[in-house]
PDB file of N, CA and C in Angstrom:
ATOM      1  N   LEU A   1       0.832  -1.188   0.024  1.00  0.00           N
ATOM      2  CA  LEU A   1       0.031  -0.017   0.004  1.00  0.00           C
ATOM      3  C   LEU A   1       0.875   1.309   0.010  1.00  0.00           C
ATOM      4  N   GLY A   2       2.094   1.124   0.492  1.00  0.00           N
ATOM      5  CA  GLY A   2       2.915   2.310   0.455  1.00  0.00           C
ATOM      6  C   GLY A   2       4.021   2.232   1.470  1.00  0.00           C
ATOM      7  N   MET A   3       4.947   3.181   1.545  1.00  0.00           N
ATOM      8  CA  MET A   3       6.032   3.307   2.409  1.00  0.00           C
ATOM      9  C   MET A   3       6.034   4.734   2.990  1.00  0.00           C
ATOM     10  N   SER A   4       6.548   4.822   4.279  1.00  0.00           N
ATOM     11  CA  SER A   4       6.675   6.161   4.805  1.00  0.00           C
ATOM     12  C   SER A   4       7.911   6.099   5.762  1.00  0.00           C
ATOM     13  N   PRO A   5       8.641   7.196   5.722  1.00  0.00           N
ATOM     14  CA  PRO A   5       9.824   7.282   6.469  1.00  0.00           C
ATOM     15  C   PRO A   5       9.587   7.390   8.003  1.00  0.00           C
ATOM     16  N   MET A   6      10.470   6.847   8.757  1.00  0.00           N
ATOM     17  CA  MET A   6      10.303   6.837  10.236  1.00  0.00           C
ATOM     18  C   MET A   6      11.648   7.408  10.822  1.00  0.00           C
ATOM     19  N   PRO A   7      11.661   7.597  12.149  1.00  0.00           N
ATOM     20  CA  PRO A   7      12.911   8.129  12.721  1.00  0.00           C
ATOM     21  C   PRO A   7      14.132   7.212  12.540  1.00  0.00           C
ATOM     22  N   ASN A   8      15.299   7.728  12.582  1.00  0.00           N
ATOM     23  CA  ASN A   8      16.534   6.881  12.520  1.00  0.00           C
ATOM     24  C   ASN A   8      16.727   6.302  11.189  1.00  0.00           C
ATOM     25  N   GLY A   9      16.104   6.836  10.164  1.00  0.00           N
ATOM     26  CA  GLY A   9      16.327   6.315   8.730  1.00  0.00           C
ATOM     27  C   GLY A   9      15.581   5.119   8.405  1.00  0.00           C
ATOM     28  N   LEU A  10      14.639   4.673   9.359  1.00  0.00           N
ATOM     29  CA  LEU A  10      13.857   3.450   9.054  1.00  0.00           C
ATOM     30  C   LEU A  10      12.798   3.753   7.967  1.00  0.00           C
ATOM     31  N   GLN A  11      12.165   2.755   7.438  1.00  0.00           N
ATOM     32  CA  GLN A  11      11.067   2.817   6.521  1.00  0.00           C
ATOM     33  C   GLN A  11       9.967   1.931   6.983  1.00  0.00           C
ATOM     34  N   LYS A  12       8.781   2.460   7.028  1.00  0.00           N
ATOM     35  CA  LYS A  12       7.584   1.676   7.271  1.00  0.00           C
ATOM     36  C   LYS A  12       6.878   1.271   6.000  1.00  0.00           C
ATOM     37  N   VAL A  13       6.652   0.026   5.817  1.00  0.00           N
ATOM     38  CA  VAL A  13       6.027  -0.557   4.615  1.00  0.00           C
ATOM     39  C   VAL A  13       4.657  -1.006   5.022  1.00  0.00           C
ATOM     40  N   GLU A  14       3.614  -0.460   4.415  1.00  0.00           N
ATOM     41  CA  GLU A  14       2.200  -0.915   4.742  1.00  0.00           C
ATOM     42  C   GLU A  14       1.733  -1.744   3.478  1.00  0.00           C
ATOM     43  N   ALA A  15       1.259  -2.900   3.817  1.00  0.00           N
ATOM     44  CA  ALA A  15       0.871  -3.834   2.784  1.00  0.00           C
ATOM     45  C   ALA A  15      -0.350  -4.751   3.308  1.00  0.00           C
ATOM     46  N   GLU A  16      -1.018  -5.323   2.392  1.00  0.00           N
ATOM     47  CA  GLU A  16      -2.086  -6.270   2.691  1.00  0.00           C
ATOM     48  C   GLU A  16      -1.652  -7.645   2.070  1.00  0.00           C
ATOM     49  N   ALA A  17      -1.865  -8.735   2.822  1.00  0.00           N
ATOM     50  CA  ALA A  17      -1.544 -10.042   2.300  1.00  0.00           C
ATOM     51  C   ALA A  17      -2.466 -11.067   2.866  1.00  0.00           C
ATOM     52  N   PRO A  18      -2.818 -12.072   2.161  1.00  0.00           N
ATOM     53  CA  PRO A  18      -3.626 -13.211   2.681  1.00  0.00           C
ATOM     54  C   PRO A  18      -2.915 -13.882   3.873  1.00  0.00           C
ATOM     55  N   LEU A  19      -3.649 -14.259   4.846  1.00  0.00           N
ATOM     56  CA  LEU A  19      -3.106 -14.861   6.070  1.00  0.00           C
ATOM     57  C   LEU A  19      -2.200 -16.105   5.721  1.00  0.00           C
ATOM     58  N   GLY A  20      -2.664 -16.914   4.739  1.00  0.00           N
ATOM     59  CA  GLY A  20      -1.876 -18.001   4.322  1.00  0.00           C
ATOM     60  C   GLY A  20      -0.538 -17.749   3.812  1.00  0.00           C
ATOM     61  N   GLU A  21      -0.300 -16.480   3.392  1.00  0.00           N
ATOM     62  CA  GLU A  21       1.079 -16.081   2.830  1.00  0.00           C
ATOM     63  C   GLU A  21       1.865 -15.620   3.901  1.00  0.00           C
ATOM     64  N   ILE A  22       1.378 -15.349   5.071  1.00  0.00           N
ATOM     65  CA  ILE A  22       2.103 -14.642   6.075  1.00  0.00           C
ATOM     66  C   ILE A  22       2.937 -15.658   7.028  1.00  0.00           C
ATOM     67  N   PHE A  23       2.594 -16.892   7.010  1.00  0.00           N
ATOM     68  CA  PHE A  23       3.079 -17.876   7.952  1.00  0.00           C
ATOM     69  C   PHE A  23       4.597 -17.949   7.954  1.00  0.00           C
ATOM     70  N   LYS A  24       5.243 -17.955   6.734  1.00  0.00           N
ATOM     71  CA  LYS A  24       6.660 -18.027   6.609  1.00  0.00           C
ATOM     72  C   LYS A  24       7.334 -16.575   6.445  1.00  0.00           C
ATOM     73  N   TYR A  25       6.470 -15.596   6.485  1.00  0.00           N
ATOM     74  CA  TYR A  25       6.976 -14.186   6.200  1.00  0.00           C
ATOM     75  C   TYR A  25       7.990 -13.741   7.113  1.00  0.00           C
ATOM     76  N   ALA A  26       7.936 -14.015   8.407  1.00  0.00           N
ATOM     77  CA  ALA A  26       8.921 -13.688   9.412  1.00  0.00           C
ATOM     78  C   ALA A  26      10.290 -14.093   8.977  1.00  0.00           C
ATOM     79  N   ILE A  27      10.447 -15.259   8.533  1.00  0.00           N
ATOM     80  CA  ILE A  27      11.753 -15.880   8.128  1.00  0.00           C
ATOM     81  C   ILE A  27      12.254 -15.123   6.852  1.00  0.00           C
ATOM     82  N   ASP A  28      11.414 -14.923   5.886  1.00  0.00           N
ATOM     83  CA  ASP A  28      11.666 -14.230   4.716  1.00  0.00           C
ATOM     84  C   ASP A  28      12.172 -12.796   5.014  1.00  0.00           C
ATOM     85  N   LEU A  29      11.432 -12.128   5.837  1.00  0.00           N
ATOM     86  CA  LEU A  29      11.675 -10.742   6.202  1.00  0.00           C
ATOM     87  C   LEU A  29      13.117 -10.606   6.865  1.00  0.00           C
ATOM     88  N   ARG A  30      13.323 -11.528   7.794  1.00  0.00           N
ATOM     89  CA  ARG A  30      14.671 -11.458   8.447  1.00  0.00           C
ATOM     90  C   ARG A  30      15.804 -11.590   7.517  1.00  0.00           C
ATOM     91  N   SER A  31      15.572 -12.575   6.598  1.00  0.00           N
ATOM     92  CA  SER A  31      16.535 -12.888   5.546  1.00  0.00           C
ATOM     93  C   SER A  31      16.815 -11.574   4.646  1.00  0.00           C
ATOM     94  N   MET A  32      15.748 -10.960   4.278  1.00  0.00           N
ATOM     95  CA  MET A  32      15.817  -9.768   3.300  1.00  0.00           C
ATOM     96  C   MET A  32      16.415  -8.567   3.923  1.00  0.00           C
ATOM     97  N   THR A  33      16.272  -8.461   5.317  1.00  0.00           N
ATOM     98  CA  THR A  33      16.717  -7.308   6.075  1.00  0.00           C
ATOM     99  C   THR A  33      17.988  -7.549   6.979  1.00  0.00           C
ATOM    100  N   GLN A  34      18.645  -8.692   6.710  1.00  0.00           N
ATOM    101  CA  GLN A  34      19.748  -9.053   7.448  1.00  0.00           C
ATOM    102  C   GLN A  34      19.414  -9.094   8.932  1.00  0.00           C
ATOM    103  N   GLY A  35      18.299  -9.534   9.331  1.00  0.00           N
ATOM    104  CA  GLY A  35      17.901  -9.769  10.700  1.00  0.00           C
ATOM    105  C   GLY A  35      17.388  -8.490  11.436  1.00  0.00           C
ATOM    106  N   ARG A  36      17.237  -7.443  10.678  1.00  0.00           N
ATOM    107  CA  ARG A  36      16.826  -6.168  11.338  1.00  0.00           C
ATOM    108  C   ARG A  36      15.380  -5.785  11.106  1.00  0.00           C
ATOM    109  N   GLY A  37      14.684  -6.511  10.200  1.00  0.00           N
ATOM    110  CA  GLY A  37      13.296  -6.151   9.910  1.00  0.00           C
ATOM    111  C   GLY A  37      12.319  -6.843  10.901  1.00  0.00           C
ATOM    112  N   TRP A  38      11.179  -6.292  11.089  1.00  0.00           N
ATOM    113  CA  TRP A  38      10.070  -6.948  11.905  1.00  0.00           C
ATOM    114  C   TRP A  38       8.777  -6.515  11.331  1.00  0.00           C
ATOM    115  N   PHE A  39       7.698  -7.176  11.759  1.00  0.00           N
ATOM    116  CA  PHE A  39       6.363  -6.846  11.202  1.00  0.00           C
ATOM    117  C   PHE A  39       5.291  -7.023  12.294  1.00  0.00           C
ATOM    118  N   THR A  40       4.171  -6.457  12.036  1.00  0.00           N
ATOM    119  CA  THR A  40       3.045  -6.656  12.941  1.00  0.00           C
ATOM    120  C   THR A  40       1.869  -7.047  11.939  1.00  0.00           C
ATOM    121  N   LYS A  41       0.882  -7.663  12.376  1.00  0.00           N
ATOM    122  CA  LYS A  41      -0.216  -7.957  11.549  1.00  0.00           C
ATOM    123  C   LYS A  41      -1.553  -7.542  12.229  1.00  0.00           C
ATOM    124  N   GLU A  42      -2.516  -7.236  11.439  1.00  0.00           N
ATOM    125  CA  GLU A  42      -3.854  -6.903  11.891  1.00  0.00           C
ATOM    126  C   GLU A  42      -4.925  -7.398  10.923  1.00  0.00           C
ATOM    127  N   PHE A  43      -5.887  -8.053  11.437  1.00  0.00           N
ATOM    128  CA  PHE A  43      -7.045  -8.479  10.556  1.00  0.00           C
ATOM    129  C   PHE A  43      -7.753  -7.290   9.998  1.00  0.00           C
ATOM    130  N   VAL A  44      -7.964  -7.260   8.645  1.00  0.00           N
ATOM    131  CA  VAL A  44      -8.635  -6.230   7.927  1.00  0.00           C
ATOM    132  C   VAL A  44     -10.032  -6.600   7.546  1.00  0.00           C
ATOM    133  N   ARG A  45     -10.102  -7.772   6.764  1.00  0.00           N
ATOM    134  CA  ARG A  45     -11.402  -8.241   6.298  1.00  0.00           C
ATOM    135  C   ARG A  45     -11.275  -9.567   5.716  1.00  0.00           C
ATOM    136  N   TYR A  46     -12.492 -10.203   5.434  1.00  0.00           N
ATOM    137  CA  TYR A  46     -12.582 -11.429   4.715  1.00  0.00           C
ATOM    138  C   TYR A  46     -12.736 -11.065   3.164  1.00  0.00           C
ATOM    139  N   GLU A  47     -12.283 -11.917   2.335  1.00  0.00           N
ATOM    140  CA  GLU A  47     -12.507 -11.868   0.953  1.00  0.00           C
ATOM    141  C   GLU A  47     -12.878 -13.187   0.402  1.00  0.00           C
ATOM    142  N   ASP A  48     -13.560 -13.162  -0.659  1.00  0.00           N
ATOM    143  CA  ASP A  48     -13.946 -14.434  -1.377  1.00  0.00           C
ATOM    144  C   ASP A  48     -12.605 -15.112  -1.968  1.00  0.00           C
ATOM    145  N   LEU A  49     -12.611 -16.463  -1.824  1.00  0.00           N
ATOM    146  CA  LEU A  49     -11.496 -17.144  -2.391  1.00  0.00           C
ATOM    147  C   LEU A  49     -11.706 -17.375  -3.928  1.00  0.00           C
ATOM    148  N   PRO A  50     -10.730 -17.157  -4.759  1.00  0.00           N
ATOM    149  CA  PRO A  50     -10.972 -17.378  -6.148  1.00  0.00           C
ATOM    150  C   PRO A  50     -11.373 -18.834  -6.333  1.00  0.00           C
ATOM    151  N   GLY A  51     -12.134 -19.170  -7.356  1.00  0.00           N
ATOM    152  CA  GLY A  51     -12.634 -20.595  -7.650  1.00  0.00           C
ATOM    153  C   GLY A  51     -11.647 -21.593  -7.747  1.00  0.00           C
ATOM    154  N   ASN A  52     -10.492 -21.353  -8.454  1.00  0.00           N
ATOM    155  CA  ASN A  52      -9.543 -22.437  -8.553  1.00  0.00           C
ATOM    156  C   ASN A  52      -8.898 -22.790  -7.231  1.00  0.00           C
ATOM    157  N   LEU A  53      -8.722 -21.786  -6.345  1.00  0.00           N
ATOM    158  CA  LEU A  53      -8.159 -22.033  -4.989  1.00  0.00           C
ATOM    159  C   LEU A  53      -9.185 -22.711  -4.147  1.00  0.00           C
ATOM    160  N   ALA A  54     -10.475 -22.336  -4.263  1.00  0.00           N
ATOM    161  CA  ALA A  54     -11.491 -22.940  -3.521  1.00  0.00           C
ATOM    162  C   ALA A  54     -11.579 -24.416  -3.777  1.00  0.00           C
ATOM    163  N   GLU A  55     -11.526 -24.796  -5.074  1.00  0.00           N
ATOM    164  CA  GLU A  55     -11.492 -26.206  -5.369  1.00  0.00           C
ATOM    165  C   GLU A  55     -10.392 -26.987  -4.789  1.00  0.00           C
ATOM    166  N   LYS A  56      -9.201 -26.311  -4.756  1.00  0.00           N
ATOM    167  CA  LYS A  56      -7.997 -26.997  -4.125  1.00  0.00           C
ATOM    168  C   LYS A  56      -8.251 -27.184  -2.639  1.00  0.00           C
ATOM    169  N   VAL A  57      -8.731 -26.131  -1.897  1.00  0.00           N
ATOM    170  CA  VAL A  57      -8.984 -26.278  -0.489  1.00  0.00           C
ATOM    171  C   VAL A  57     -10.110 -27.339  -0.243  1.00  0.00           C
ATOM    172  N   ILE A  58     -11.105 -27.356  -0.985  1.00  0.00           N
ATOM    173  CA  ILE A  58     -12.264 -28.395  -0.825  1.00  0.00           C
ATOM    174  C   ILE A  58     -11.607 -29.762  -0.990  1.00  0.00           C
ATOM    175  N   ALA A  59     -10.823 -29.962  -2.112  1.00  0.00           N
ATOM    176  CA  ALA A  59     -10.209 -31.325  -2.349  1.00  0.00           C
ATOM    177  C   ALA A  59      -9.246 -31.680  -1.229  1.00  0.00           C
ATOM    178  N   ASP A  60      -8.439 -30.701  -0.724  1.00  0.00           N
ATOM    179  CA  ASP A  60      -7.568 -31.057   0.405  1.00  0.00           C
ATOM    180  C   ASP A  60      -8.264 -31.436   1.621  1.00  0.00           C
ATOM    181  N   THR A  61      -9.393 -30.783   1.921  1.00  0.00           N
ATOM    182  CA  THR A  61     -10.199 -31.050   3.114  1.00  0.00           C
ATOM    183  C   THR A  61     -10.754 -32.457   2.915  1.00  0.00           C
ATOM    184  N   LYS A  62     -11.276 -32.864   1.784  1.00  0.00           N
ATOM    185  CA  LYS A  62     -11.855 -34.139   1.677  1.00  0.00           C
ATOM    186  C   LYS A  62     -10.829 -35.203   1.875  1.00  0.00           C
ATOM    187  N   LYS A  63      -9.610 -34.972   1.356  1.00  0.00           N
ATOM    188  CA  LYS A  63      -8.517 -36.001   1.627  1.00  0.00           C
ATOM    189  C   LYS A  63      -8.210 -36.140   3.073  1.00  0.00           C
ATOM    190  N   GLU A  64      -8.274 -35.060   3.793  1.00  0.00           N
ATOM    191  CA  GLU A  64      -8.011 -35.090   5.292  1.00  0.00           C
ATOM    192  C   GLU A  64      -9.114 -35.920   5.949  1.00  0.00           C
ATOM    193  N   ASP A  65     -10.374 -35.809   5.542  1.00  0.00           N
ATOM    194  CA  ASP A  65     -11.489 -36.397   6.111  1.00  0.00           C
ATOM    195  C   ASP A  65     -11.509 -38.002   5.920  1.00  0.00           C
ATOM    196  N   GLU A  66     -10.817 -38.417   4.913  1.00  0.00           N
ATOM    197  CA  GLU A  66     -10.740 -39.872   4.466  1.00  0.00           C
ATOM    198  C   GLU A  66      -9.877 -40.623   5.332  1.00  0.00           C
TER     199      GLU A  66
END
């Protein structure tokens, strides 16, 4: 969504991402920032899942139930 300068030469990056994409984000962020980056998360809203992904989730759930 954008970036804004912070004190001490830091940059604040504001973005939105699906929760499923955030699970390994902390590791990636530390790697990209040489261990200096951190993040916070906040729920914003629900959105419809695209059809092709919905079919995959349904198929995976059915496999787990068997």
